[in-house]
Amino acid sequence: MSDHGGILDAARDWRGQNLALATVVSTWGSAPRPRGSHMLVHEDGRFEGSVSGGCVEGDVLATAAEVIETGKFALKHYGVADAAAWEVGLPCGGEILVAVQRVGEGGFPPQFFDEIAACAAKGESIHITTDLLEGYSRIGRFERADNFINRYLPPRRLFVIGAVQIAQSLCGIARAMGIEVTVIDPRGRFLTEERFPGVTLDDRWPDEALADLKPDAASAVVTLSHDPKIDDPALIAGLRAPTGYVAALGSRKSHAARLERLAAAGFDSDALARIEGPAGLAIGAIGPSEIALSIAAGMVKALNEPAAHPA
């Protein structure tokens, strides 16, 4: 699970108050939210996050209120098997199992939110295991049939190299997915807040910027400038880091020339194979917005692959 920023913010704001944490621990079929998704519930009815995209949240809120009041762990199954499926169920046809714990000792200790945040800040992942019989959680991997192990990944980050028109659309798509975006371009006249609202702007040379920003397995480096003086240093920095997705815009001919330059810089065939070039999935994209969509799709595919986040 990597989209937990809102949960961590709410846990910080509601520190010391009575809370319950709902977690998707199993899914079958067309489930609307993946395993590990959270919903944090305040005793006054406020909540952050989602376990189903809206289908069963009302019942989860009622269950959370009971858990806060009694302290008893709850395990709830939701599907389409009964006549009330359209009221409390998943009309999409999937099924989910949701664990609801009191936030506190004997349930989900509140300091665990701090541990998750600290690991995210360092670009590291953390495992938390929940006993689905007793309802308590502890840090670490504890393999057992009745345990659920949730892996919290660092936040996804996108480093866009080149403040071009495609970058404008790509930034919007990435932000809509909750990905932290930084646009890097030493050409100051391209790099303006008017053209790139709501994202971090960095006017350093890409190799210097990426050395400081440290891409990890949950990060993407995408070069769009068409200028080898700007793109090549970024690709070199991306390949020298455990970057989850490295891609370069350009034709097949320009990509072949790019690979020759990078091979001359000392990269072998395995390293060069990490670069998706031309960038993005082949969807017949036309125009900057569709090209940005294809690149975003390639990025999501790469970052969602199990190999991108080894256990």
Tab-separated table of C-alpha atoms in Angstrom:
chain	number	residue	atom	x	y	z
A	1	MET	CA	0.000	0.000	0.000
A	2	SER	CA	1.409	3.389	-0.995
A	3	ASP	CA	-1.544	5.810	-1.063
A	4	HIS	CA	-1.681	6.288	2.712
A	5	GLY	CA	-0.760	9.990	2.962
A	6	GLY	CA	-4.266	11.116	3.897
A	7	ILE	CA	-4.516	8.445	6.597
A	8	LEU	CA	-1.221	9.543	8.142
A	9	ASP	CA	-2.267	13.205	8.080
A	10	ALA	CA	-5.578	12.401	9.773
A	11	ALA	CA	-3.881	10.190	12.374
A	12	ARG	CA	-1.573	13.094	13.223
A	13	ASP	CA	-4.434	15.609	13.430
A	14	TRP	CA	-6.604	13.290	15.549
A	15	ARG	CA	-3.823	12.102	17.842
A	16	GLY	CA	-5.061	11.261	21.342
A	17	GLN	CA	-8.711	10.903	20.283
A	18	ASN	CA	-10.827	7.763	19.971
A	19	LEU	CA	-10.354	6.181	16.549
A	20	ALA	CA	-10.895	2.940	14.647
A	21	LEU	CA	-8.962	1.650	11.655
A	22	ALA	CA	-10.687	-0.403	8.934
A	23	THR	CA	-8.451	-2.403	6.582
A	24	VAL	CA	-9.180	-4.488	3.486
A	25	VAL	CA	-7.477	-7.797	4.334
A	26	SER	CA	-8.781	-10.002	1.489
A	27	THR	CA	-10.349	-9.445	-1.921
A	28	TRP	CA	-12.041	-11.676	-4.493
A	29	GLY	CA	-13.124	-10.815	-7.994
A	30	SER	CA	-13.648	-7.209	-9.043
A	31	ALA	CA	-12.913	-5.558	-5.706
A	32	PRO	CA	-12.987	-1.734	-5.829
A	33	ARG	CA	-10.026	-1.220	-3.474
A	34	PRO	CA	-6.875	-3.362	-3.116
A	35	ARG	CA	-5.758	-5.336	-0.080
A	36	GLY	CA	-4.201	-3.062	2.515
A	37	SER	CA	-6.511	-0.111	1.826
A	38	HIS	CA	-7.430	1.790	4.977
A	39	MET	CA	-10.246	3.889	6.343
A	40	LEU	CA	-9.551	5.792	9.572
A	41	VAL	CA	-12.678	6.668	11.549
A	42	HIS	CA	-13.060	9.296	14.291
A	43	GLU	CA	-15.548	8.757	17.110
A	44	ASP	CA	-17.541	11.794	15.907
A	45	GLY	CA	-18.135	10.153	12.499
A	46	ARG	CA	-15.432	11.878	10.474
A	47	PHE	CA	-13.310	9.554	8.377
A	48	GLU	CA	-10.401	9.508	5.974
A	49	GLY	CA	-9.678	6.948	3.267
A	50	SER	CA	-11.830	4.240	1.719
A	51	VAL	CA	-12.239	0.476	1.733
A	52	SER	CA	-14.671	0.164	-1.166
A	53	GLY	CA	-14.951	3.455	-3.015
A	54	GLY	CA	-18.286	4.158	-1.321
A	55	CYS	CA	-20.196	0.854	-1.597
A	56	VAL	CA	-19.999	-0.273	2.039
A	57	GLU	CA	-18.540	2.714	3.863
A	58	GLY	CA	-21.798	3.394	5.715
A	59	ASP	CA	-21.791	-0.039	7.326
A	60	VAL	CA	-18.078	0.219	8.078
A	61	LEU	CA	-18.700	3.525	9.864
A	62	ALA	CA	-21.372	1.863	12.016
A	63	THR	CA	-19.040	-1.048	12.788
A	64	ALA	CA	-16.210	1.353	13.618
A	65	ALA	CA	-18.438	3.187	16.095
A	66	GLU	CA	-19.130	-0.114	17.873
A	67	VAL	CA	-15.431	-1.001	17.911
A	68	ILE	CA	-14.532	2.408	19.386
A	69	GLU	CA	-17.179	1.992	22.080
A	70	THR	CA	-16.492	-1.640	23.011
A	71	GLY	CA	-12.862	-2.080	21.986
A	72	LYS	CA	-13.799	-5.401	20.347
A	73	PHE	CA	-12.240	-6.388	17.054
A	74	ALA	CA	-14.565	-6.924	14.074
A	75	LEU	CA	-14.117	-8.810	10.813
A	76	LYS	CA	-16.749	-8.055	8.149
A	77	HIS	CA	-17.381	-9.731	4.805
A	78	TYR	CA	-19.049	-7.824	1.967
A	79	GLY	CA	-20.211	-9.242	-1.365
A	80	VAL	CA	-23.276	-9.674	-3.576
A	81	ALA	CA	-24.674	-12.885	-2.156
A	82	ASP	CA	-27.750	-11.451	-0.457
A	83	ALA	CA	-30.745	-9.350	-1.479
A	84	ALA	CA	-29.394	-6.308	0.347
A	85	ALA	CA	-26.312	-6.141	-1.845
A	86	TRP	CA	-27.314	-2.810	-3.338
A	87	GLU	CA	-27.713	-1.330	0.145
A	88	VAL	CA	-24.682	-2.861	1.846
A	89	GLY	CA	-22.582	-4.771	-0.630
A	90	LEU	CA	-20.508	-4.625	-3.770
A	91	PRO	CA	-22.697	-4.453	-6.869
A	92	CYS	CA	-19.511	-4.567	-8.975
A	93	GLY	CA	-19.474	-8.321	-8.289
A	94	GLY	CA	-16.429	-8.462	-6.043
A	95	GLU	CA	-16.025	-9.468	-2.419
A	96	ILE	CA	-13.887	-8.009	0.349
A	97	LEU	CA	-13.032	-8.897	3.927
A	98	VAL	CA	-12.563	-5.860	6.179
A	99	ALA	CA	-10.883	-5.861	9.601
A	100	VAL	CA	-11.913	-3.074	12.008
A	101	GLN	CA	-9.604	-2.393	14.973
A	102	ARG	CA	-9.597	0.140	17.739
A	103	VAL	CA	-6.588	2.456	17.445
A	104	GLY	CA	-4.723	1.784	20.678
A	105	GLU	CA	-2.783	-0.878	22.528
A	106	GLY	CA	-4.236	-4.325	21.857
A	107	GLY	CA	-5.409	-3.097	18.448
A	108	PHE	CA	-3.484	-0.847	16.078
A	109	PRO	CA	-1.056	1.130	18.285
A	110	PRO	CA	-1.129	4.849	17.354
A	111	GLN	CA	2.669	5.066	17.259
A	112	PHE	CA	2.615	2.767	14.226
A	113	PHE	CA	1.391	5.708	12.127
A	114	ASP	CA	4.584	7.536	13.121
A	115	GLU	CA	6.672	4.514	12.153
A	116	ILE	CA	4.999	4.352	8.728
A	117	ALA	CA	5.567	8.081	8.189
A	118	ALA	CA	9.219	7.850	9.260
A	119	CYS	CA	9.900	5.001	6.817
A	120	ALA	CA	8.122	6.847	4.008
A	121	ALA	CA	10.269	9.923	4.645
A	122	LYS	CA	13.391	7.758	4.253
A	123	GLY	CA	12.099	6.068	1.089
A	124	GLU	CA	11.771	2.746	2.895
A	125	SER	CA	8.947	0.245	3.260
A	126	ILE	CA	7.640	-1.296	6.479
A	127	HIS	CA	5.582	-4.411	7.215
A	128	ILE	CA	2.834	-4.528	9.839
A	129	THR	CA	1.173	-7.853	10.689
A	130	THR	CA	-2.366	-8.085	12.056
A	131	ASP	CA	-3.668	-11.169	13.860
A	132	LEU	CA	-7.152	-11.700	12.378
A	133	LEU	CA	-8.238	-13.845	15.326
A	134	GLU	CA	-7.242	-11.513	18.160
A	135	GLY	CA	-7.260	-8.193	16.287
A	136	TYR	CA	-3.888	-6.811	17.333
A	137	SER	CA	-1.088	-5.545	15.088
A	138	ARG	CA	2.695	-5.585	15.426
A	139	ILE	CA	5.576	-4.373	13.292
A	140	GLY	CA	7.312	-6.996	11.150
A	141	ARG	CA	6.430	-9.979	8.969
A	142	PHE	CA	4.892	-12.867	10.884
A	143	GLU	CA	3.794	-15.588	8.469
A	144	ARG	CA	0.785	-17.516	9.751
A	145	ALA	CA	-2.527	-18.602	8.266
A	146	ASP	CA	-4.568	-16.219	10.442
A	147	ASN	CA	-2.281	-13.208	9.948
A	148	PHE	CA	-2.603	-10.375	7.473
A	149	ILE	CA	0.667	-8.706	6.468
A	150	ASN	CA	0.412	-5.178	5.092
A	151	ARG	CA	3.418	-3.654	3.354
A	152	TYR	CA	3.558	0.142	3.407
A	153	LEU	CA	5.519	1.471	0.466
A	154	PRO	CA	7.106	4.915	0.298
A	155	PRO	CA	5.031	7.519	-1.588
A	156	ARG	CA	5.181	7.419	-5.355
A	157	ARG	CA	7.199	10.215	-6.936
A	158	LEU	CA	7.556	11.374	-10.523
A	159	PHE	CA	10.547	13.355	-11.716
A	160	VAL	CA	9.763	14.954	-15.066
A	161	ILE	CA	12.812	16.151	-16.987
A	162	GLY	CA	11.936	18.966	-19.370
A	163	ALA	CA	9.220	21.570	-18.837
A	164	VAL	CA	7.543	20.936	-22.187
A	165	GLN	CA	3.867	20.746	-23.193
A	166	ILE	CA	3.619	16.979	-22.680
A	167	ALA	CA	4.972	17.515	-19.159
A	168	GLN	CA	2.047	19.824	-18.355
A	169	SER	CA	-0.488	17.086	-19.108
A	170	LEU	CA	1.611	14.383	-17.460
A	171	CYS	CA	1.855	16.412	-14.252
A	172	GLY	CA	-1.925	16.782	-14.100
A	173	ILE	CA	-2.517	13.058	-14.585
A	174	ALA	CA	0.096	12.113	-11.990
A	175	ARG	CA	-1.247	14.549	-9.409
A	176	ALA	CA	-4.766	13.154	-9.900
A	177	MET	CA	-3.325	9.747	-8.928
A	178	GLY	CA	-1.771	11.166	-5.769
A	179	ILE	CA	1.792	11.001	-7.100
A	180	GLU	CA	4.259	13.644	-5.912
A	181	VAL	CA	5.592	15.493	-8.960
A	182	THR	CA	8.817	17.438	-9.489
A	183	VAL	CA	9.605	19.086	-12.827
A	184	ILE	CA	13.326	19.541	-13.434
A	185	ASP	CA	14.633	21.876	-16.123
A	186	PRO	CA	17.647	24.233	-16.025
A	187	ARG	CA	15.906	26.457	-18.606
A	188	GLY	CA	14.175	28.924	-16.331
A	189	ARG	CA	11.890	30.441	-18.948
A	190	PHE	CA	10.121	27.076	-19.374
A	191	LEU	CA	9.859	26.360	-15.661
A	192	THR	CA	7.119	28.653	-14.344
A	193	GLU	CA	4.326	28.250	-11.815
A	194	GLU	CA	1.836	29.484	-14.403
A	195	ARG	CA	2.682	26.536	-16.653
A	196	PHE	CA	3.050	24.002	-13.819
A	197	PRO	CA	0.712	24.875	-10.946
A	198	GLY	CA	0.782	22.732	-7.832
A	199	VAL	CA	4.032	20.871	-8.519
A	200	THR	CA	7.598	21.286	-7.280
A	201	LEU	CA	9.873	23.116	-9.723
A	202	ASP	CA	13.635	22.517	-9.756
A	203	ASP	CA	15.932	24.540	-12.046
A	204	ARG	CA	19.097	22.554	-11.335
A	205	TRP	CA	20.729	20.284	-13.871
A	206	PRO	CA	19.024	16.869	-13.663
A	207	ASP	CA	22.052	14.950	-12.399
A	208	GLU	CA	22.477	17.396	-9.520
A	209	ALA	CA	18.764	17.443	-8.695
A	210	LEU	CA	18.338	13.673	-8.798
A	211	ALA	CA	21.443	13.109	-6.689
A	212	ASP	CA	19.709	15.143	-4.007
A	213	LEU	CA	16.167	13.759	-4.536
A	214	LYS	CA	17.311	10.096	-4.565
A	215	PRO	CA	14.813	8.184	-6.758
A	216	ASP	CA	13.786	4.838	-5.277
A	217	ALA	CA	11.709	1.820	-6.329
A	218	ALA	CA	8.518	3.889	-5.958
A	219	SER	CA	9.867	6.659	-8.202
A	220	ALA	CA	9.780	7.386	-11.930
A	221	VAL	CA	12.238	9.410	-14.005
A	222	VAL	CA	10.810	10.500	-17.367
A	223	THR	CA	12.868	12.579	-19.799
A	224	LEU	CA	10.956	14.801	-22.216
A	225	SER	CA	13.265	17.656	-23.206
A	226	HIS	CA	14.605	16.127	-26.483
A	227	ASP	CA	17.959	17.685	-25.545
A	228	PRO	CA	20.673	15.085	-24.813
A	229	LYS	CA	22.522	17.612	-22.655
A	230	ILE	CA	19.505	17.594	-20.323
A	231	ASP	CA	18.030	14.124	-20.829
A	232	ASP	CA	21.189	11.969	-20.768
A	233	PRO	CA	22.398	13.093	-17.318
A	234	ALA	CA	18.909	12.396	-15.970
A	235	LEU	CA	18.853	8.903	-17.457
A	236	ILE	CA	22.312	8.190	-16.065
A	237	ALA	CA	21.173	9.289	-12.592
A	238	GLY	CA	17.975	7.269	-12.901
A	239	LEU	CA	19.835	4.116	-13.912
A	240	ARG	CA	22.355	4.466	-11.104
A	241	ALA	CA	19.498	4.519	-8.573
A	242	PRO	CA	16.913	1.777	-7.880
A	243	THR	CA	14.363	3.795	-9.871
A	244	GLY	CA	11.113	1.906	-10.475
A	245	TYR	CA	10.439	3.418	-13.913
A	246	VAL	CA	12.854	5.098	-16.304
A	247	ALA	CA	11.535	6.354	-19.641
A	248	ALA	CA	12.640	8.641	-22.442
A	249	LEU	CA	10.546	10.387	-25.067
A	250	GLY	CA	11.670	10.194	-28.690
A	251	SER	CA	11.544	8.171	-31.871
A	252	ARG	CA	13.008	4.687	-32.178
A	253	LYS	CA	15.868	6.165	-34.170
A	254	SER	CA	16.662	8.767	-31.516
A	255	HIS	CA	16.347	6.112	-28.804
A	256	ALA	CA	18.868	3.881	-30.601
A	257	ALA	CA	21.325	6.789	-30.685
A	258	ARG	CA	20.603	7.444	-27.011
A	259	LEU	CA	21.412	3.837	-26.102
A	260	GLU	CA	24.720	4.108	-27.952
A	261	ARG	CA	25.653	7.200	-25.935
A	262	LEU	CA	24.712	5.545	-22.644
A	263	ALA	CA	26.592	2.362	-23.558
A	264	ALA	CA	29.653	4.519	-24.191
A	265	ALA	CA	29.105	5.966	-20.712
A	266	GLY	CA	29.530	2.465	-19.265
A	267	PHE	CA	26.024	0.968	-19.025
A	268	ASP	CA	25.548	-2.649	-20.043
A	269	SER	CA	22.584	-4.142	-21.910
A	270	ASP	CA	20.722	-5.097	-18.720
A	271	ALA	CA	20.891	-1.543	-17.423
A	272	LEU	CA	19.842	-0.063	-20.759
A	273	ALA	CA	16.887	-2.455	-20.936
A	274	ARG	CA	15.434	-0.645	-17.913
A	275	ILE	CA	14.728	2.404	-20.077
A	276	GLU	CA	11.319	2.422	-21.718
A	277	GLY	CA	11.927	4.100	-25.030
A	278	PRO	CA	9.990	5.464	-26.695
A	279	ALA	CA	8.274	6.291	-23.408
A	280	GLY	CA	4.796	4.995	-22.648
A	281	LEU	CA	2.454	2.199	-23.683
A	282	ALA	CA	1.568	1.821	-27.359
A	283	ILE	CA	-1.999	3.188	-27.462
A	284	GLY	CA	-1.770	5.072	-30.765
A	285	ALA	CA	-1.448	8.349	-28.890
A	286	ILE	CA	-1.876	11.583	-30.868
A	287	GLY	CA	-1.006	14.956	-29.394
A	288	PRO	CA	0.566	15.968	-26.072
A	289	SER	CA	-2.306	14.915	-23.775
A	290	GLU	CA	-2.624	11.421	-25.231
A	291	ILE	CA	1.154	10.940	-25.215
A	292	ALA	CA	1.153	11.989	-21.541
A	293	LEU	CA	-1.599	9.448	-20.877
A	294	SER	CA	0.451	6.678	-22.511
A	295	ILE	CA	3.491	7.607	-20.395
A	296	ALA	CA	1.389	7.665	-17.224
A	297	ALA	CA	0.056	4.201	-18.118
A	298	GLY	CA	3.586	2.891	-18.637
A	299	MET	CA	4.633	4.340	-15.302
A	300	VAL	CA	1.696	2.799	-13.423
A	301	LYS	CA	2.295	-0.584	-15.054
A	302	ALA	CA	5.965	-0.539	-14.058
A	303	LEU	CA	5.414	0.664	-10.493
A	304	ASN	CA	2.643	-1.878	-9.929
A	305	GLU	CA	4.802	-4.806	-11.016
A	306	PRO	CA	5.842	-7.001	-8.049
A	307	ALA	CA	9.475	-6.762	-9.146
A	308	ALA	CA	9.372	-3.013	-8.619
A	309	HIS	CA	8.761	-3.518	-4.903
A	310	PRO	CA	10.556	-6.679	-3.782
A	311	ALA	CA	9.567	-7.932	-0.348
